[in-house]
mmCIF file of C-alpha atoms in Angstrom:
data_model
loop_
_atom_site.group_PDB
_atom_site.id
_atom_site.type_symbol
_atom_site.label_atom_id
_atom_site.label_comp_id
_atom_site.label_asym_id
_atom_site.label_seq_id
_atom_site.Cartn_x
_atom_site.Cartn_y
_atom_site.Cartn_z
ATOM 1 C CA UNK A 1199 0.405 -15.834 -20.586
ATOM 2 C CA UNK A 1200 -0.410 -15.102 -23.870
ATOM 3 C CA UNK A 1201 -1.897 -12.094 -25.956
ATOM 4 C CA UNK A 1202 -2.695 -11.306 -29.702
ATOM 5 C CA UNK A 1203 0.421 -9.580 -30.456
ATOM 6 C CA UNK A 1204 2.316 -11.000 -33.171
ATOM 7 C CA UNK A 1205 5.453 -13.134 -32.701
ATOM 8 C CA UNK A 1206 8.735 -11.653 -33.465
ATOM 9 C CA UNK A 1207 11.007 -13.654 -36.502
ATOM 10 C CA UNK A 1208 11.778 -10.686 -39.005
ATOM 11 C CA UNK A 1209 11.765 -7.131 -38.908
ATOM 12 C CA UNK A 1210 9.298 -4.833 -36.882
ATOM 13 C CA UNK A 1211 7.792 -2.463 -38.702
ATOM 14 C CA UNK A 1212 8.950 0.341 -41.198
ATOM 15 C CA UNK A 1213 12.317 -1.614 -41.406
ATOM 16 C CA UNK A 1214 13.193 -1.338 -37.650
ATOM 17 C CA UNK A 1215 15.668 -3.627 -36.253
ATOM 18 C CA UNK A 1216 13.706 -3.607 -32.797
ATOM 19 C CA UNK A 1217 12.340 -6.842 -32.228
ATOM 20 C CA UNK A 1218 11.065 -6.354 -28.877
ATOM 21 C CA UNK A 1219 10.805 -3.968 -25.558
ATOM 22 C CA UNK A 1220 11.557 -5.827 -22.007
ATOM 23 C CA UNK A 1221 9.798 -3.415 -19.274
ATOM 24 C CA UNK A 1222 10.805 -3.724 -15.519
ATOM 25 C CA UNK A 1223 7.447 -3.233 -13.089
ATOM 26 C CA UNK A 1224 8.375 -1.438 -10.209
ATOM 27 C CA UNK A 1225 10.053 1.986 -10.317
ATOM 28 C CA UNK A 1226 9.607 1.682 -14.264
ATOM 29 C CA UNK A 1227 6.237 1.218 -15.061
ATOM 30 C CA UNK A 1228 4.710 1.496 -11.736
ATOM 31 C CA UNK A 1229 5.298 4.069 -8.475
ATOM 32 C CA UNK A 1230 5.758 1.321 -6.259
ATOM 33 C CA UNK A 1231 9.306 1.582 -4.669
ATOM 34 C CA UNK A 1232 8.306 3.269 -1.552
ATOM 35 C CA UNK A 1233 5.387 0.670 -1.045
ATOM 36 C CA UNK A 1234 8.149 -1.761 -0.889
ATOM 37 C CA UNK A 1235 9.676 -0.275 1.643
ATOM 38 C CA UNK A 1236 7.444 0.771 3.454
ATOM 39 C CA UNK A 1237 6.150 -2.821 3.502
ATOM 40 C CA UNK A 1238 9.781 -3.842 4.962
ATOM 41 C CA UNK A 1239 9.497 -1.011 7.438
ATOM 42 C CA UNK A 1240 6.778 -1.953 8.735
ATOM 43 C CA UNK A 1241 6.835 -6.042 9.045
ATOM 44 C CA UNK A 1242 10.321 -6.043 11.122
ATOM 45 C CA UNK A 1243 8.301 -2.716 13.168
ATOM 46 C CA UNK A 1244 6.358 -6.228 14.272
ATOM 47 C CA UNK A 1245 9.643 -8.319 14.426
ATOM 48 C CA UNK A 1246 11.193 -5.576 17.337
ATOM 49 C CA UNK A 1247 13.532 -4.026 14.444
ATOM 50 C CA UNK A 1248 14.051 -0.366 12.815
ATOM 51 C CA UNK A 1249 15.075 -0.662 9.685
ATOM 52 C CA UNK A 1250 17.992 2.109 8.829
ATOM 53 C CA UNK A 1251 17.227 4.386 6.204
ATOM 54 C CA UNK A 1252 20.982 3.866 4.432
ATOM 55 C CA UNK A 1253 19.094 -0.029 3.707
ATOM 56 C CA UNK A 1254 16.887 1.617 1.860
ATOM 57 C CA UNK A 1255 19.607 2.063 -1.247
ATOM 58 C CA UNK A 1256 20.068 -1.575 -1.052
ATOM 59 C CA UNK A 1257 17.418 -3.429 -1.080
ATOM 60 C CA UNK A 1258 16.446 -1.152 -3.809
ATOM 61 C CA UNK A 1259 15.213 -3.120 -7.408
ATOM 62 C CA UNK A 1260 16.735 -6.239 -5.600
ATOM 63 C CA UNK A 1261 15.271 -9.870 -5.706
ATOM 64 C CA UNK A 1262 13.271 -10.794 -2.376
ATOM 65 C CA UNK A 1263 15.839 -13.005 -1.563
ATOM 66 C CA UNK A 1264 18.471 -10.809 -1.817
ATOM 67 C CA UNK A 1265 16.686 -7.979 -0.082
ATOM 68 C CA UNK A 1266 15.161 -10.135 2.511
ATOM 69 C CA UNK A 1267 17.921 -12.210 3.655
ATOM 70 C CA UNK A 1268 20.300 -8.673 4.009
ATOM 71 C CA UNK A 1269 17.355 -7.369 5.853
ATOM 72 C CA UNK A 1270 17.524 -10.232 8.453
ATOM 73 C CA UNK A 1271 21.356 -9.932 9.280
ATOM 74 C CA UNK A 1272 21.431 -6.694 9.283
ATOM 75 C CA UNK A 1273 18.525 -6.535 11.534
ATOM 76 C CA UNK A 1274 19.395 -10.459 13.407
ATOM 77 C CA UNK A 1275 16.082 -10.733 13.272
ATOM 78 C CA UNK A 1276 14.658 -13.854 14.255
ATOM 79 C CA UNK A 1277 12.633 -15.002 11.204
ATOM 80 C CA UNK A 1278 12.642 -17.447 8.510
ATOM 81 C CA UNK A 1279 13.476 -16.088 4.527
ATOM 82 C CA UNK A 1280 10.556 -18.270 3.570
ATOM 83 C CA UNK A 1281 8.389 -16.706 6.386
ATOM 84 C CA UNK A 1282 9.548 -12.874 5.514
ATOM 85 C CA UNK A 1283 8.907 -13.277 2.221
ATOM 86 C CA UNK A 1284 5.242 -14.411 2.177
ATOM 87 C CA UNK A 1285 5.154 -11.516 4.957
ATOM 88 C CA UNK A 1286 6.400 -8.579 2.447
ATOM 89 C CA UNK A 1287 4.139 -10.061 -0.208
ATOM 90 C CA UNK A 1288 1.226 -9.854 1.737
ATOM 91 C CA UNK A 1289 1.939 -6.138 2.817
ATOM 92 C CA UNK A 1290 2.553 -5.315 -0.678
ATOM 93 C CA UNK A 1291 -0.201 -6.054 -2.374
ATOM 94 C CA UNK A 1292 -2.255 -4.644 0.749
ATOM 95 C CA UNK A 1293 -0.810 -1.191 -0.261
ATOM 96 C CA UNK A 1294 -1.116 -1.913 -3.901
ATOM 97 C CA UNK A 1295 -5.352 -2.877 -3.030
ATOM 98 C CA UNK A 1296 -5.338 0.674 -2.043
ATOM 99 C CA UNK A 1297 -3.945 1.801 -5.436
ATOM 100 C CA UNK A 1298 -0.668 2.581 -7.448
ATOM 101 C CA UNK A 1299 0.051 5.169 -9.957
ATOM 102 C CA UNK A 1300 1.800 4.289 -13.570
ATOM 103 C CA UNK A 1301 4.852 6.006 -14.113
ATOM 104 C CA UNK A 1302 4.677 9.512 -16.189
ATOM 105 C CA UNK A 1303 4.449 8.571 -20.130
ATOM 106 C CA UNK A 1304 3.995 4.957 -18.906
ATOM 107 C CA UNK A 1305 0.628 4.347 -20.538
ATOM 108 C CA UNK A 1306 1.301 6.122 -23.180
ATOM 109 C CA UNK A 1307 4.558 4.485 -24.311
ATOM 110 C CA UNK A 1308 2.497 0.961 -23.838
ATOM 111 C CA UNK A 1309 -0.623 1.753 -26.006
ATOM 112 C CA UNK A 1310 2.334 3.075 -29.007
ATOM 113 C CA UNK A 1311 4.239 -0.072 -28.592
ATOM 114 C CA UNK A 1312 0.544 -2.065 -28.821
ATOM 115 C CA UNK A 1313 -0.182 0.283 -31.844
ATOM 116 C CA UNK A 1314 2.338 -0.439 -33.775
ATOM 117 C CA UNK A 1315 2.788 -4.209 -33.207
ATOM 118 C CA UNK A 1316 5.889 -3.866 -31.066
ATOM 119 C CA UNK A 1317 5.877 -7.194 -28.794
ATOM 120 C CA UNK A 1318 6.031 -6.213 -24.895
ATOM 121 C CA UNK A 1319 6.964 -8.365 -21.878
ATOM 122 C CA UNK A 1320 7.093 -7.465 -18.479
ATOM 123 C CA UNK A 1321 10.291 -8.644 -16.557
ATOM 124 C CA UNK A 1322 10.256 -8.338 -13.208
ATOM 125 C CA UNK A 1323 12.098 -9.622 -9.877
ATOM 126 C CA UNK A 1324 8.860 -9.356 -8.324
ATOM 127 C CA UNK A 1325 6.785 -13.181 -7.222
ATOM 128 C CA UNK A 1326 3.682 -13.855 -9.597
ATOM 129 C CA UNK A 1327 1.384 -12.806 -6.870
ATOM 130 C CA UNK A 1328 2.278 -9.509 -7.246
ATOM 131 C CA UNK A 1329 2.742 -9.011 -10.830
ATOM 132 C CA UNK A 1330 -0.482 -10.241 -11.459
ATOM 133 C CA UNK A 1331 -1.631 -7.950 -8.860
ATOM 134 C CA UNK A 1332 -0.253 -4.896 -10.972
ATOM 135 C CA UNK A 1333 -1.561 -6.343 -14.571
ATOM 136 C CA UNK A 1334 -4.758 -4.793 -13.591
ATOM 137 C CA UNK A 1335 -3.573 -1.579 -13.426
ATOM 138 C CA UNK A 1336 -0.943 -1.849 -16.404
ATOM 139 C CA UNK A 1337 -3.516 -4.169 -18.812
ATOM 140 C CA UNK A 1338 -2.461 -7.550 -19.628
ATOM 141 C CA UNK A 1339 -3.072 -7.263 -23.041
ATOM 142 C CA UNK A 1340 -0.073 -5.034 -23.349
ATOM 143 C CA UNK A 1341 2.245 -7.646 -23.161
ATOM 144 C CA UNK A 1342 3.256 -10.454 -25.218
ATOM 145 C CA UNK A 1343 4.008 -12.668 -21.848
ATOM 146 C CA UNK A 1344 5.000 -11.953 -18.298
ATOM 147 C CA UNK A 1345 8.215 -12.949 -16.121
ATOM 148 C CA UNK A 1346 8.425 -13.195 -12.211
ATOM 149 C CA UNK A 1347 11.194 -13.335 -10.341
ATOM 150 C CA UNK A 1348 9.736 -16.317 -8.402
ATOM 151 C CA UNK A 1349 9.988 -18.402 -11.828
ATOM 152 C CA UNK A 1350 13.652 -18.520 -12.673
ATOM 153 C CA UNK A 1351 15.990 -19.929 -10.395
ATOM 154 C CA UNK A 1352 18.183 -16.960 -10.600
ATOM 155 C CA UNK A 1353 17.028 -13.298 -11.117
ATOM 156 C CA UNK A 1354 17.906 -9.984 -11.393
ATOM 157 C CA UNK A 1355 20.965 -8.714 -11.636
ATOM 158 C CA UNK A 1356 21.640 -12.285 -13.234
ATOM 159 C CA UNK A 1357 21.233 -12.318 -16.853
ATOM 160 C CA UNK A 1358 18.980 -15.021 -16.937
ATOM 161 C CA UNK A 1359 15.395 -12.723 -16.851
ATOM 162 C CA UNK A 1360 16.043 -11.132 -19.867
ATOM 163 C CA UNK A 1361 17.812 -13.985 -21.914
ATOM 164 C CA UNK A 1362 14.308 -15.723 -21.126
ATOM 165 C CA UNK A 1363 12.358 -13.334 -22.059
ATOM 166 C CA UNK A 1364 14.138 -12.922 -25.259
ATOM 167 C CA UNK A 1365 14.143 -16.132 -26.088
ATOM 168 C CA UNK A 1366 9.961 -16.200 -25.423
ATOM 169 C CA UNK A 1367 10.154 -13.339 -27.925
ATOM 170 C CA UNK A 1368 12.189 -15.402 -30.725
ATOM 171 C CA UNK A 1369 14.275 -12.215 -30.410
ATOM 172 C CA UNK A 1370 18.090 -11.521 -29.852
ATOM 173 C CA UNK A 1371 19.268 -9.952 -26.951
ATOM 174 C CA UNK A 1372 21.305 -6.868 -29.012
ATOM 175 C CA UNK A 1373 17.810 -6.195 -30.278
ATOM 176 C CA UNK A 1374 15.841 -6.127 -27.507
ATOM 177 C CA UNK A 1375 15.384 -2.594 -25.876
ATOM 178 C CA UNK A 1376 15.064 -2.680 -22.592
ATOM 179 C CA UNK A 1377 13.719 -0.322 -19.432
ATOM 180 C CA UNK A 1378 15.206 -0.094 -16.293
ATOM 181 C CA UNK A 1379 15.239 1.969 -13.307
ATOM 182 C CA UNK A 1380 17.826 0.366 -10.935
ATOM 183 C CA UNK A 1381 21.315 0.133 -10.946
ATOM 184 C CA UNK A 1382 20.701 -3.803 -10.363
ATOM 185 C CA UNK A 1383 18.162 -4.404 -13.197
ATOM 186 C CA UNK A 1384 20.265 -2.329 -15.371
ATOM 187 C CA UNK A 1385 23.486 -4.989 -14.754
ATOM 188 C CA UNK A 1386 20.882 -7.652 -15.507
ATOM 189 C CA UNK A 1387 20.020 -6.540 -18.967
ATOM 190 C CA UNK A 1388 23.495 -5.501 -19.711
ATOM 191 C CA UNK A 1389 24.447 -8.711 -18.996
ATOM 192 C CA UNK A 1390 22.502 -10.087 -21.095
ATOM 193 C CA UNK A 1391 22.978 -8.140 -23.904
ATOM 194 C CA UNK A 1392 20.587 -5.466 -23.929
ATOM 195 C CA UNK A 1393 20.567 -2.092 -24.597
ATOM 196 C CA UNK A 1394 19.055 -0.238 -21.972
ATOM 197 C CA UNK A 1395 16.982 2.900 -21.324
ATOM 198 C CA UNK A 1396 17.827 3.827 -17.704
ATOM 199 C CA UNK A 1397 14.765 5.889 -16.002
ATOM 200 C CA UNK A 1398 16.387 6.193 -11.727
ATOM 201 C CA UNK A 1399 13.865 5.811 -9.438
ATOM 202 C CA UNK A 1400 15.295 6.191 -6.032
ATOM 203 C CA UNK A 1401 19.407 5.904 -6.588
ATOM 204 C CA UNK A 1402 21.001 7.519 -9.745
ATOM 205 C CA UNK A 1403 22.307 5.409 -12.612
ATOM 206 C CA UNK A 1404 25.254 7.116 -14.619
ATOM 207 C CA UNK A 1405 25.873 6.258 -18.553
ATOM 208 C CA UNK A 1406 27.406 4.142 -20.417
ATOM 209 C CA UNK A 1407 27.952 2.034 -23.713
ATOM 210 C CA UNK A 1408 25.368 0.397 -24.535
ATOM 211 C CA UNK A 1409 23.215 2.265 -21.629
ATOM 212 C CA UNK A 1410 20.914 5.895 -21.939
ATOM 213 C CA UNK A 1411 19.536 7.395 -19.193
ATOM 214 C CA UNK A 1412 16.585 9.536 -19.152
ATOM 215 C CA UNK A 1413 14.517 11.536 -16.823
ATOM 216 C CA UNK A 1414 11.279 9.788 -17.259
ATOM 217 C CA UNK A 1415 9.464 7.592 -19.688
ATOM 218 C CA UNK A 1416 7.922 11.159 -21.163
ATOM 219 C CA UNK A 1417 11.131 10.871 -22.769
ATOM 220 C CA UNK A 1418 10.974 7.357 -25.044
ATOM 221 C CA UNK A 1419 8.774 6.879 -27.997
ATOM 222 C CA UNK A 1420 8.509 4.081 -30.314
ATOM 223 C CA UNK A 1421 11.174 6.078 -32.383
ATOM 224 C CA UNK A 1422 13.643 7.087 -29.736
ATOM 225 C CA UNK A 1423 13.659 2.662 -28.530
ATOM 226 C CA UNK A 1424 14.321 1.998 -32.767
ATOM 227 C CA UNK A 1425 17.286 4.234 -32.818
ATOM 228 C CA UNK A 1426 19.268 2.456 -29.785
ATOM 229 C CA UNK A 1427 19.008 -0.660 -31.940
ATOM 230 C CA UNK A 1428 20.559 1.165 -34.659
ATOM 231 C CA UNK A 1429 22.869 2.341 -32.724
ATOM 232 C CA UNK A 1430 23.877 -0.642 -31.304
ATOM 233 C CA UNK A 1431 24.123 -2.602 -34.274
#
């Protein structure tokens, strides 16, 4: 996808060395973790299985695959990954039809990094169908691009997502900020690289080098994401 933000190859501006902002979708931007799972809850209700609520923690911010295919032998229920997956999809975006809140300072941390010319992509473990889904809430003309989990052959906590997404930017990694709300997306953009804004969802996230954690997006501005670059440098 494309937008009419500019393309990153020097400097942002006032002399910042950010060159770009990765965003997760869900937990970060949007309040969809519980629609998750309650959309696993729910499909193996159908299958003959309750779900434990200790799975909860870790499934959490996980690719479908991973979460799915835990799901299924921790449940043995009898059911394809393929098949579950198109299954949690489909319940997803039924609770998402009946609407999703942004995240606290969510909007407003978008429409600043839009402002000021700051190039935005979404990165996301989440298929296409359901990031597109979202875009009508969050505005696709926030973002320079968006990533699915669905189109890399290995996601989140893998590097790979926000190496991509980087490299769609023409940006480095070191100067790419990114936001995060799981412990798993939080390895991913490590791993690559990244320094990271931590925002916990549903399981805490402690510090680190390299990693900040705040209470909610209320807390980052345009000026708070240029001084982790700095920082890092």
């Amino acid at each position: 996808m494309t937008s009419s933000l500019p393309a990153v190859g020097t400097l942002t501006a006032e002399g910042s060395a950010l060159q770009g902002v990765l965003l997760d979708m869900d937990g970060t931007l949007v309040d969809t973790e519980n629609f998750w799972w309650d959309a696993e809850v729910e499909a193996f209700a159908e299958l003959g299985h309750e779900l434990r609520e200790e799975w909860r923690h870790v499934v959490v911010g996980g690719p479908m695959s991973r979460s799915a295919g835990f799901l299924i032998e921790a449940t043995s229920a009898d059911i394809a990954l393929d098949e579950l997956s198109v299954l949690l999809n489909r319940k997803f975006v039924e609770r998402l039809d009946r609407g999703v809140a942004l995240m606290p300072g969510a909007r407003r941390l978008l429409t600043e990094l839009a402002a000021h010319g700051v190039p935005a992509a979404l990165v996301s473990a989440s298929h296409r169908v359901v990031v597109d889904r979202m875009l009508v809430s969050l505005g696709r003309e926030n973002f320079a691009f968006t990533l699915a989990g669905d189109e890399l052959p290995r996601t989140k906590p893998h590097p790979d997502p926000y190496l991509t997404a980087a490299r769609r930017l023409g940006a480095s990694p070191e100067r790419c900020a990114v936001l995060e709300d799981t412990v798993t997306g939080v390895a991913s953009a490590e791993a690559a690289g990244c320094p990271v804004v931590a925002v916990p969802s549903l399981a805490p996230i402690e510090p680190a080098r390299g990693r900040t954690v705040v209470g909610s997006l209320e807390e980052v501005d345009l000026s708070f994401l240029r001084s982790l670059i700095l920082v890092s440098r």
